[in-house]
Structure formats: C-alpha cells, structure tokens
Amino acid sequence: DYDEISRYLELNGDYLDSMIIFDELWEQFSQEA
C-alpha cells in the first residue's frame, strides 16, 4: 500500500532529522563543556 509506505517514510524521516539535529547540538555541548 503506497499510502502506508509514504507515511512510514515520513515518520522515519522526521526521526532521522531529529537525530541529526540532536547530534549537532550534542557536539556543540561537548566542545563547550
């Protein structure tokens, strides 16, 4: 079902974006600490 696949990708895309943002924030935090 195409609809289900696109919804699944949307959810995981958001998740991956969040992880990337978190990674960048964590690196900045580590360098300042």
N, CA, C and O atoms as CSV, one atom per row, in Angstrom:
chain,resi,resn,atom,element,x,y,z
A,1,ASP,N,N,0.846,-1.197,0.000
A,1,ASP,CA,C,0.000,0.000,0.000
A,1,ASP,C,C,0.881,1.246,0.000
A,1,ASP,O,O,1.632,1.481,0.947
A,2,TYR,N,N,0.789,2.029,-1.044
A,2,TYR,CA,C,1.660,3.207,-1.206
A,2,TYR,C,C,1.471,4.197,-0.063
A,2,TYR,O,O,2.443,4.752,0.449
A,3,ASP,N,N,0.220,4.419,0.337
A,3,ASP,CA,C,-0.064,5.394,1.387
A,3,ASP,C,C,0.667,5.023,2.671
A,3,ASP,O,O,1.245,5.882,3.338
A,4,GLU,N,N,0.638,3.754,3.008
A,4,GLU,CA,C,1.270,3.310,4.250
A,4,GLU,C,C,2.782,3.481,4.172
A,4,GLU,O,O,3.416,3.876,5.150
A,5,ILE,N,N,3.356,3.186,3.016
A,5,ILE,CA,C,4.807,3.317,2.848
A,5,ILE,C,C,5.227,4.770,2.985
A,5,ILE,O,O,6.211,5.071,3.661
A,6,SER,N,N,4.486,5.680,2.345
A,6,SER,CA,C,4.874,7.093,2.409
A,6,SER,C,C,4.718,7.618,3.827
A,6,SER,O,O,5.516,8.441,4.276
A,7,ARG,N,N,3.688,7.144,4.542
A,7,ARG,CA,C,3.511,7.582,5.924
A,7,ARG,C,C,4.677,7.077,6.771
A,7,ARG,O,O,5.191,7.795,7.629
A,8,TYR,N,N,5.088,5.838,6.522
A,8,TYR,CA,C,6.203,5.239,7.259
A,8,TYR,C,C,7.488,6.031,7.017
A,8,TYR,O,O,8.246,6.300,7.949
A,9,LEU,N,N,7.724,6.401,5.757
A,9,LEU,CA,C,8.926,7.169,5.430
A,9,LEU,C,C,8.873,8.544,6.076
A,9,LEU,O,O,9.893,9.051,6.544
A,10,GLU,N,N,7.688,9.154,6.104
A,10,GLU,CA,C,7.557,10.477,6.721
A,10,GLU,C,C,7.940,10.403,8.187
A,10,GLU,O,O,8.697,11.242,8.675
A,11,LEU,N,N,7.424,9.409,8.891
A,11,LEU,CA,C,7.714,9.270,10.318
A,11,LEU,C,C,9.204,9.064,10.531
A,11,LEU,O,O,9.805,9.706,11.392
A,12,ASN,N,N,9.804,8.171,9.752
A,12,ASN,CA,C,11.227,7.897,9.930
A,12,ASN,C,C,12.087,9.061,9.479
A,12,ASN,O,O,13.160,9.291,10.036
A,13,GLY,N,N,11.630,9.801,8.475
A,13,GLY,CA,C,12.371,10.977,8.023
A,13,GLY,C,C,12.442,11.994,9.142
A,13,GLY,O,O,13.500,12.567,9.403
A,14,ASP,N,N,11.313,12.221,9.808
A,14,ASP,CA,C,11.304,13.159,10.934
A,14,ASP,C,C,12.250,12.665,12.015
A,14,ASP,O,O,12.989,13.448,12.613
A,15,TYR,N,N,12.221,11.363,12.262
A,15,TYR,CA,C,13.070,10.783,13.308
A,15,TYR,C,C,14.545,10.980,12.969
A,15,TYR,O,O,15.339,11.355,13.832
A,16,LEU,N,N,14.908,10.728,11.723
A,16,LEU,CA,C,16.307,10.893,11.319
A,16,LEU,C,C,16.730,12.345,11.438
A,16,LEU,O,O,17.830,12.640,11.904
A,17,ASP,N,N,15.853,13.258,11.014
A,17,ASP,CA,C,16.175,14.685,11.135
A,17,ASP,C,C,16.423,15.039,12.591
A,17,ASP,O,O,17.359,15.774,12.906
A,18,SER,N,N,15.587,14.519,13.477
A,18,SER,CA,C,15.738,14.828,14.899
A,18,SER,C,C,17.081,14.314,15.405
A,18,SER,O,O,17.759,14.996,16.173
A,19,MET,N,N,17.465,13.115,14.979
A,19,MET,CA,C,18.732,12.547,15.428
A,19,MET,C,C,19.895,13.402,14.939
A,19,MET,O,O,20.850,13.628,15.682
A,20,ILE,N,N,19.827,13.879,13.704
A,20,ILE,CA,C,20.902,14.709,13.156
A,20,ILE,C,C,21.000,16.005,13.941
A,20,ILE,O,O,22.097,16.436,14.294
A,21,ILE,N,N,19.864,16.627,14.218
A,21,ILE,CA,C,19.858,17.875,14.990
A,21,ILE,C,C,20.422,17.610,16.378
A,21,ILE,O,O,21.237,18.386,16.876
A,22,PHE,N,N,19.997,16.527,16.998
A,22,PHE,CA,C,20.479,16.185,18.332
A,22,PHE,C,C,21.988,15.972,18.310
A,22,PHE,O,O,22.693,16.421,19.213
A,23,ASP,N,N,22.481,15.291,17.285
A,23,ASP,CA,C,23.923,15.051,17.145
A,23,ASP,C,C,24.686,16.368,17.121
A,23,ASP,O,O,25.696,16.521,17.808
A,24,GLU,N,N,24.202,17.314,16.329
A,24,GLU,CA,C,24.895,18.603,16.211
A,24,GLU,C,C,24.870,19.346,17.538
A,24,GLU,O,O,25.880,19.912,17.955
A,25,LEU,N,N,23.718,19.346,18.201
A,25,LEU,CA,C,23.617,20.024,19.497
A,25,LEU,C,C,24.558,19.367,20.496
A,25,LEU,O,O,25.234,20.055,21.261
A,26,TRP,N,N,24.604,18.046,20.492
A,26,TRP,CA,C,25.443,17.317,21.444
A,26,TRP,C,C,26.918,17.645,21.214
A,26,TRP,O,O,27.675,17.803,22.172
A,27,GLU,N,N,27.326,17.748,19.948
A,27,GLU,CA,C,28.735,18.062,19.660
A,27,GLU,C,C,29.074,19.449,20.183
A,27,GLU,O,O,30.127,19.637,20.793
A,28,GLN,N,N,28.206,20.418,19.955
A,28,GLN,CA,C,28.448,21.776,20.447
A,28,GLN,C,C,28.544,21.752,21.963
A,28,GLN,O,O,29.431,22.379,22.542
A,29,PHE,N,N,27.650,21.045,22.596
A,29,PHE,CA,C,27.616,20.968,24.054
A,29,PHE,C,C,28.901,20.330,24.578
A,29,PHE,O,O,29.475,20.803,25.559
A,30,SER,N,N,29.348,19.263,23.930
A,30,SER,CA,C,30.556,18.556,24.381
A,30,SER,C,C,31.781,19.456,24.270
A,30,SER,O,O,32.640,19.455,25.152
A,31,GLN,N,N,31.861,20.224,23.185
A,31,GLN,CA,C,33.030,21.076,22.985
A,31,GLN,C,C,33.060,22.200,24.015
A,31,GLN,O,O,34.135,22.610,24.451
A,32,GLU,N,N,31.885,22.703,24.409
A,32,GLU,CA,C,31.839,23.803,25.371
A,32,GLU,C,C,32.108,23.308,26.783
A,32,GLU,O,O,32.651,24.046,27.605
A,33,ALA,N,N,31.737,22.075,27.071
A,33,ALA,CA,C,31.863,21.549,28.432
A,33,ALA,C,C,33.330,21.452,28.852
A,33,ALA,O,O,33.625,21.029,29.970
